[in-house]
mmCIF file of C-alpha atoms in Angstrom:
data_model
loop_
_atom_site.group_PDB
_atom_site.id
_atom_site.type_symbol
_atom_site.label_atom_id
_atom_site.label_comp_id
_atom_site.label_asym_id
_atom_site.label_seq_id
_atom_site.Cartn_x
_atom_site.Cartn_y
_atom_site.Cartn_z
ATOM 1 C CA UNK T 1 56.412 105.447 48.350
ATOM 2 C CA UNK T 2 59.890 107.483 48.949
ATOM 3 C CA UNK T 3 59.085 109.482 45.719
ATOM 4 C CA UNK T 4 55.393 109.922 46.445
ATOM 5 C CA UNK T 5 56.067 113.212 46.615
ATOM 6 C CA UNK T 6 57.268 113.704 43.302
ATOM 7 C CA UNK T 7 53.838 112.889 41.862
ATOM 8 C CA UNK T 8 51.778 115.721 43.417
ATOM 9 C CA UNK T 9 51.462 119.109 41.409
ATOM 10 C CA UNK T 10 48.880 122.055 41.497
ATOM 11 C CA UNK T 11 45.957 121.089 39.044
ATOM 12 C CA UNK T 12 47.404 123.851 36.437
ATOM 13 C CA UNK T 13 50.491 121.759 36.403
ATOM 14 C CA UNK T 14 52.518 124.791 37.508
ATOM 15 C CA UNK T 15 53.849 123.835 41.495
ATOM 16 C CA UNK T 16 55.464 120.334 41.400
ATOM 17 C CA UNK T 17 57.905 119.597 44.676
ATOM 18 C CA UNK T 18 60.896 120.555 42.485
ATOM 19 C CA UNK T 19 59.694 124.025 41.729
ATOM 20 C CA UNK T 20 58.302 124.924 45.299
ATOM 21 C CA UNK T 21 61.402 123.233 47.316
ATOM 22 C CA UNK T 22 63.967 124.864 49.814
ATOM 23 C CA UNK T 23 66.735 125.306 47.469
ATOM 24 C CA UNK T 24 70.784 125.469 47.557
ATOM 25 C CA UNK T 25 73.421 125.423 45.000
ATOM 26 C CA UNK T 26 72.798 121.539 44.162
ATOM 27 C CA UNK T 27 68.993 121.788 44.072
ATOM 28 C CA UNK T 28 66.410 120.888 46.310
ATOM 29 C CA UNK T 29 67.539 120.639 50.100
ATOM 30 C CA UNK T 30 67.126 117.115 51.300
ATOM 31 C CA UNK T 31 68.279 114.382 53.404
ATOM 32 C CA UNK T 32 71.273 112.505 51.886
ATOM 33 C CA UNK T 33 68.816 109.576 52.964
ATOM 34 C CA UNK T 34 66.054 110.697 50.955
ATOM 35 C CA UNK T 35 67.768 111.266 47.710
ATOM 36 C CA UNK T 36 69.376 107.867 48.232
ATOM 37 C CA UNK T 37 65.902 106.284 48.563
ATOM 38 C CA UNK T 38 64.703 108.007 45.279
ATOM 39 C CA UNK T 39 67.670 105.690 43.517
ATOM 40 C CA UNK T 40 66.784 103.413 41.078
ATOM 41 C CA UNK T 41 68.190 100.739 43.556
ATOM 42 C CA UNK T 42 67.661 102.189 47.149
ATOM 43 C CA UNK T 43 68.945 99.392 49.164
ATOM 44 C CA UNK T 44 72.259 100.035 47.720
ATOM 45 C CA UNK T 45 72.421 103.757 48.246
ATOM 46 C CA UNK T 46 71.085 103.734 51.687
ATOM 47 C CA UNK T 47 73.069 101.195 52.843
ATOM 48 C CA UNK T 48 76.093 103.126 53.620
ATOM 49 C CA UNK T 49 74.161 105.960 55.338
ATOM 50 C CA UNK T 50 72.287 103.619 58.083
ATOM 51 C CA UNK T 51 74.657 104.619 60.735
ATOM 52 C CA UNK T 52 73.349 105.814 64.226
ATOM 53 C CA UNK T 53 73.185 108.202 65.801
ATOM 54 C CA UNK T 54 75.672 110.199 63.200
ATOM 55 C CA UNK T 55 76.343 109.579 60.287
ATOM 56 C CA UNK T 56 79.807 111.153 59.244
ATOM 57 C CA UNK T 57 81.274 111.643 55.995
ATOM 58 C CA UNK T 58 84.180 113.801 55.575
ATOM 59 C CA UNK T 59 83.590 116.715 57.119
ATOM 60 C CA UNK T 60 79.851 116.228 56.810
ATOM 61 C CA UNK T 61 77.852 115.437 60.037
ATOM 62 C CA UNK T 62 74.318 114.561 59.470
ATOM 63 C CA UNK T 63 71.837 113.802 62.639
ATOM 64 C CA UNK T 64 70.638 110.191 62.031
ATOM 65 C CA UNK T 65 68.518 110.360 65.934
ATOM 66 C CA UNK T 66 66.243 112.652 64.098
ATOM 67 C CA UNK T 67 65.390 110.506 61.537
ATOM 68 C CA UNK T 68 65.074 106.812 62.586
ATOM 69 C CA UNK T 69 63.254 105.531 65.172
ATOM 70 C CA UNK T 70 63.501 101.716 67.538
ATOM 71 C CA UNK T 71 66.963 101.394 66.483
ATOM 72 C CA UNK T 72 68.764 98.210 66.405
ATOM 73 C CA UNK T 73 72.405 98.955 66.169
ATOM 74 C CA UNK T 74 75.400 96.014 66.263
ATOM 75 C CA UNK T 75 77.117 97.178 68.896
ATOM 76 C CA UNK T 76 80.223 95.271 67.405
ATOM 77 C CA UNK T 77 80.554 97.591 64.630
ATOM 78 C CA UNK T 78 80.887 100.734 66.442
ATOM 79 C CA UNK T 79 83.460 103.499 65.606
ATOM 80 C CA UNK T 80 85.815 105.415 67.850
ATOM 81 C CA UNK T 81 83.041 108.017 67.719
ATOM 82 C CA UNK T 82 80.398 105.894 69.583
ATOM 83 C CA UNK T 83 78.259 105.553 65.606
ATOM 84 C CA UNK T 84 77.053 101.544 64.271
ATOM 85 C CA UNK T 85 75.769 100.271 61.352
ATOM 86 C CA UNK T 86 72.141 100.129 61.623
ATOM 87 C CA UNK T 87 70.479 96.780 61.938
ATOM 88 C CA UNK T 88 66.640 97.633 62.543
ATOM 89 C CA UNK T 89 64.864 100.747 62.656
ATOM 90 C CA UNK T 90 60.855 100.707 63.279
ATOM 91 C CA UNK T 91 60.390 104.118 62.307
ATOM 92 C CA UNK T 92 61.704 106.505 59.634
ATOM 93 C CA UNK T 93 61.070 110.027 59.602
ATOM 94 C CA UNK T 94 61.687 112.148 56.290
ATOM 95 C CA UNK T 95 61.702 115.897 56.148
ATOM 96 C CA UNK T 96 60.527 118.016 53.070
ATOM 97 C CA UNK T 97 61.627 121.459 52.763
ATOM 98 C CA UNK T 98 59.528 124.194 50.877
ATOM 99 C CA UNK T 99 60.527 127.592 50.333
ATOM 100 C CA UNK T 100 58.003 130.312 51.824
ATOM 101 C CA UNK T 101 55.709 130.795 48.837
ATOM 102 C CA UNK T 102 51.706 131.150 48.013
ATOM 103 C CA UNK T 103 52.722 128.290 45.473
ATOM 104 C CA UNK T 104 54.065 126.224 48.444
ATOM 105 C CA UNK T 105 51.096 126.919 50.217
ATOM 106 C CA UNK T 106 48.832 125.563 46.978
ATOM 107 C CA UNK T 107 51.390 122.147 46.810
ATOM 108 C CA UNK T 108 50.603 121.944 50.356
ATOM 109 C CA UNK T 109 47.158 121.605 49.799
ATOM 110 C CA UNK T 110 47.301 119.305 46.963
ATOM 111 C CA UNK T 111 50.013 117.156 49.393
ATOM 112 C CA UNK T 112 47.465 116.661 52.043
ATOM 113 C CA UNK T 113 45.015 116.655 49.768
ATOM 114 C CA UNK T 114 46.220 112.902 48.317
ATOM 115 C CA UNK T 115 47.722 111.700 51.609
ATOM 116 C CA UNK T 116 44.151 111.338 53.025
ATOM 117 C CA UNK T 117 43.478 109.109 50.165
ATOM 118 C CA UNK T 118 46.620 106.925 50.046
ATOM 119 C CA UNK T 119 47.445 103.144 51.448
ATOM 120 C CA UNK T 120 49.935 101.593 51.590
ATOM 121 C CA UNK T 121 49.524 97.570 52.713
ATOM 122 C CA UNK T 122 53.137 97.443 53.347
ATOM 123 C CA UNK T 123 53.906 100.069 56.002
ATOM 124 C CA UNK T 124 52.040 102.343 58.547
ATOM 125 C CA UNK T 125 52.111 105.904 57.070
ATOM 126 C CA UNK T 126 51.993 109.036 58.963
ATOM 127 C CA UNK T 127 52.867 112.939 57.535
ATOM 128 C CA UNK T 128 51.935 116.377 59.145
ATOM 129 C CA UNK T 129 52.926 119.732 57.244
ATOM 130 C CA UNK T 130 53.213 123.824 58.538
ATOM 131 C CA UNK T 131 49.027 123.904 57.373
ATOM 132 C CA UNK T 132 48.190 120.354 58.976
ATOM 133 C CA UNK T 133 47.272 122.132 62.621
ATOM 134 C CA UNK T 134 45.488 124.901 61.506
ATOM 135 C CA UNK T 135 43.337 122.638 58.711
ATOM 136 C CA UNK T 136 43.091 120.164 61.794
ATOM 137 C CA UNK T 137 41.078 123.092 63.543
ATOM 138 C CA UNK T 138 39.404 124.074 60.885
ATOM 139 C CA UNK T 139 37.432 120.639 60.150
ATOM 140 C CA UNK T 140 37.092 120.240 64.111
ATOM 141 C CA UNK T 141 35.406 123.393 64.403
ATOM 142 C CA UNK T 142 33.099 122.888 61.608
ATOM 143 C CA UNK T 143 32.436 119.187 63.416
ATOM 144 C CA UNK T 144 31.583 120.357 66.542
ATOM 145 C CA UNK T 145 29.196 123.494 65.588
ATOM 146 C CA UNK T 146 26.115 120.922 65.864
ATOM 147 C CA UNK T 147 27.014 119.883 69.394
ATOM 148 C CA UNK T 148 27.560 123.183 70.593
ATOM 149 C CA UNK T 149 24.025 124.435 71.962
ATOM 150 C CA UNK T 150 24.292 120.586 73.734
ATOM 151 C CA UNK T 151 27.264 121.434 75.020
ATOM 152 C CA UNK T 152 26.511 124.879 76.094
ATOM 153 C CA UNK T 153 23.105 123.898 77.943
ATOM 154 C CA UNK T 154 25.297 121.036 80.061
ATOM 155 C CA UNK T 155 27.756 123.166 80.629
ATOM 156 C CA UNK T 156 25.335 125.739 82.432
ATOM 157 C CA UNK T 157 23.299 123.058 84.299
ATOM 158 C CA UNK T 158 26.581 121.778 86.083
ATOM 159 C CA UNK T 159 27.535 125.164 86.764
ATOM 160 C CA UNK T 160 24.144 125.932 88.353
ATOM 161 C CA UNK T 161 24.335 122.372 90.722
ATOM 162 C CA UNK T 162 27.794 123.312 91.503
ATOM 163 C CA UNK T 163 27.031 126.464 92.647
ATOM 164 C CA UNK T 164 23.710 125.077 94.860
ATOM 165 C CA UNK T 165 23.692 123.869 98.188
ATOM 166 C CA UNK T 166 21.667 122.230 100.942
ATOM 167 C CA UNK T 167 21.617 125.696 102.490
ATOM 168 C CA UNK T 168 18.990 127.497 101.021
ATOM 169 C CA UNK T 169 20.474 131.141 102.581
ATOM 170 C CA UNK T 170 23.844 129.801 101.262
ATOM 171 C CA UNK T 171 22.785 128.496 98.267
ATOM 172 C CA UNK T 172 23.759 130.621 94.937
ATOM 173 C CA UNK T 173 22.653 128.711 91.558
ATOM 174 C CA UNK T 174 22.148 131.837 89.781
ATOM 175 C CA UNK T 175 25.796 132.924 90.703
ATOM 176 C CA UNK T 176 26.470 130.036 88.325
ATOM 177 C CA UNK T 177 24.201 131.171 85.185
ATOM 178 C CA UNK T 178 25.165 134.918 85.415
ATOM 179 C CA UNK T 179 28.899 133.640 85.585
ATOM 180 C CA UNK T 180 28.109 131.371 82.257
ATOM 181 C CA UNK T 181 26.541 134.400 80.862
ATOM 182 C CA UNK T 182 28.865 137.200 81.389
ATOM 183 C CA UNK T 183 32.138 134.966 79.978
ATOM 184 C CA UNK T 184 30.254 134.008 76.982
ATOM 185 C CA UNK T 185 28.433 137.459 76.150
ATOM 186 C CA UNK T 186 32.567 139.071 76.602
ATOM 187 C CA UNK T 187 33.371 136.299 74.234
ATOM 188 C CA UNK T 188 30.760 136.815 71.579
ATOM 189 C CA UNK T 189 31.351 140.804 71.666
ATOM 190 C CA UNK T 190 35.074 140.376 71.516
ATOM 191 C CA UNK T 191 35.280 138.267 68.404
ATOM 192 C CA UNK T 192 32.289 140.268 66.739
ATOM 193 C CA UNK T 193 34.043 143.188 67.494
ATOM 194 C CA UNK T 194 37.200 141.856 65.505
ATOM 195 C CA UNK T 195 35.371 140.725 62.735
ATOM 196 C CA UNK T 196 33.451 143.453 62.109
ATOM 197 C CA UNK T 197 37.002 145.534 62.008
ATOM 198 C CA UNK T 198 38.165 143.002 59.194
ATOM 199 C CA UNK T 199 40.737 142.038 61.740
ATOM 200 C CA UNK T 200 43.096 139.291 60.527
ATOM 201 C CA UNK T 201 43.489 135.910 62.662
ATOM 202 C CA UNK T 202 44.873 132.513 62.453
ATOM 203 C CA UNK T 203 42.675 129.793 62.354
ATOM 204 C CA UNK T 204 43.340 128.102 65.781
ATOM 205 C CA UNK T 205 42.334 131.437 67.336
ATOM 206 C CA UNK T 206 38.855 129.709 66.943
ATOM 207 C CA UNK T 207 39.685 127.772 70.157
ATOM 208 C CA UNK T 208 39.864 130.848 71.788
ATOM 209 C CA UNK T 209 35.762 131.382 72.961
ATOM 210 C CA UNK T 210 36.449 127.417 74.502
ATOM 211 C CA UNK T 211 39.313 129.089 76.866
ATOM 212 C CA UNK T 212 37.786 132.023 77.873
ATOM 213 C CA UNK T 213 34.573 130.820 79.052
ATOM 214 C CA UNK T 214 36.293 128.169 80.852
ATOM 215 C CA UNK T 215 38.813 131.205 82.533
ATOM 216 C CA UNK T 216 35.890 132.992 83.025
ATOM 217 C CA UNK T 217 33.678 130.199 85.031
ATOM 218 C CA UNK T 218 36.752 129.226 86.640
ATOM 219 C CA UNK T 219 37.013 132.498 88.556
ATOM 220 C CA UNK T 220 33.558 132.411 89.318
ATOM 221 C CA UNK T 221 34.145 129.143 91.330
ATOM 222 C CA UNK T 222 37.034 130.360 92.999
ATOM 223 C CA UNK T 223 34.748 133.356 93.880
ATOM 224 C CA UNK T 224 32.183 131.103 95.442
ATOM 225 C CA UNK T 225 34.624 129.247 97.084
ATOM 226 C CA UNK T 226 36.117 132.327 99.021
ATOM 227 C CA UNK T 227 32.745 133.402 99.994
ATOM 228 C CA UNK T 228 32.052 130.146 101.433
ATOM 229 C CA UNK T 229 35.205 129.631 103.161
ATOM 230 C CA UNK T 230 34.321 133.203 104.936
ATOM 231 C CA UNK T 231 33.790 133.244 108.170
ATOM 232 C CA UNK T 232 30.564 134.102 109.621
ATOM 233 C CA UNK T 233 29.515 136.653 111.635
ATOM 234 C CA UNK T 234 27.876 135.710 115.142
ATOM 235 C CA UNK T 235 23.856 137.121 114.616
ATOM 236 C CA UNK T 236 22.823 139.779 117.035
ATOM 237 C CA UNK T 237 20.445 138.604 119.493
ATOM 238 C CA UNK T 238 17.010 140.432 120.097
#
């Protein structure tokens, strides 16, 4: 499983990890954990860099805190620099770094791509990359579109009861549609508008229509609620 990520390349064959990696001098820039885990016999390689929560060689600091997590240390082993041998960790996180590339983008794909597909019986796996949020987005946005005129119709009716009252002069239900109205006609415009000028935008800009109609009925309650909490003037007596 620690060289999964060796096996995934770009359907033309062109962008395996090796070609789309953060580079140095050495080659690909990794975690001295990672490359020992990619040994022919890991649990010799590894063994001398489970140390928490540094692990020092030479000159050489690496950040082990970042890496493992529910760590058992022994306590007895510790060196003058507060750092033990590692005796249990419940959690391992490794990092992958790609250089800033369209063919990193395309591995990318291909990466989460298989990850959706793989199990593993033996361990609990979890992975997020720079295009997991906005693909996350994506797929919920595409999800939700057949809820939306539900949504948007309960949405309106609670507005409408919130804005109603017992008092019939007081009473203001259509305060409460018009309010619904106006934030989601602005919203509509705004993003045809930008679309219409070709204007370039991130996917999780589609959340953006969720928090302006919710800005915009929120400052029609706390309209009503000033209006309400005014006080009223004594009526003239004929």
């Amino acid at each position: 499983m620690t060289s999964l990520h060796l096996t995934f390349q770009t359907k033309d064959g062109q962008s395996s990890f090796s070609n789309v990696c953060l580079r140095s001098t050495d080659g690909c820039t990794l975690h001295p954990l990672a490359y020992a885990l990619e040994d022919d016999e890991p649990v010799l390689s590894a063994q001398f860099l489970l140390r928490y929560p540094l692990l020092i060689i030479g000159e050489l600091v690496v950040d082990n805190a970042l890496v493992f997590g529910g760590v058992t240390v022994d306590e007895s082993k510790k060196d003058r620099n507060g750092n033990a041998p590692i005796e249990m960790a419940k959690a391992i996180r490794i990092f992958y770094l790609l250089e800033s590339s369209f063919e990193a983008e395309r591995w990318i794909d291909v990466f989460l791509e298989h990850m959706d597909n793989y199990r593993s019986n033996s361990s609990r796996l979890f992975w997020t990359s720079s295009k997991s949020l906005a693909s996350e987005m994506e797929r919920n946005s595409t999800l939700l579109i057949p809820f939306m005129p539900w949504t948007a119709m309960v949405l309106l009716v609670f507005c409408m009861a919130a804005c109603s009252s017992r008092d019939v002069v007081r009473s203001q239900p259509w305060i409460g549609f018009f309010a619904m109205l106006n934030a989601s006609m602005s919203t509509v415009a705004a993003m045809a508008l930008l679309l219409y000028l070709r204007y370039p935008f991130l996917p999780l800009v589609f959340i953006m229509p969720f928090l302006v109609v919710s800005i915009g009925t929120d400052n029609m309650f706390l309209m009503l609620k000033s209006w309400r909490l005014a006080q009223e003037p004594d009526m003239e007596l004929r």
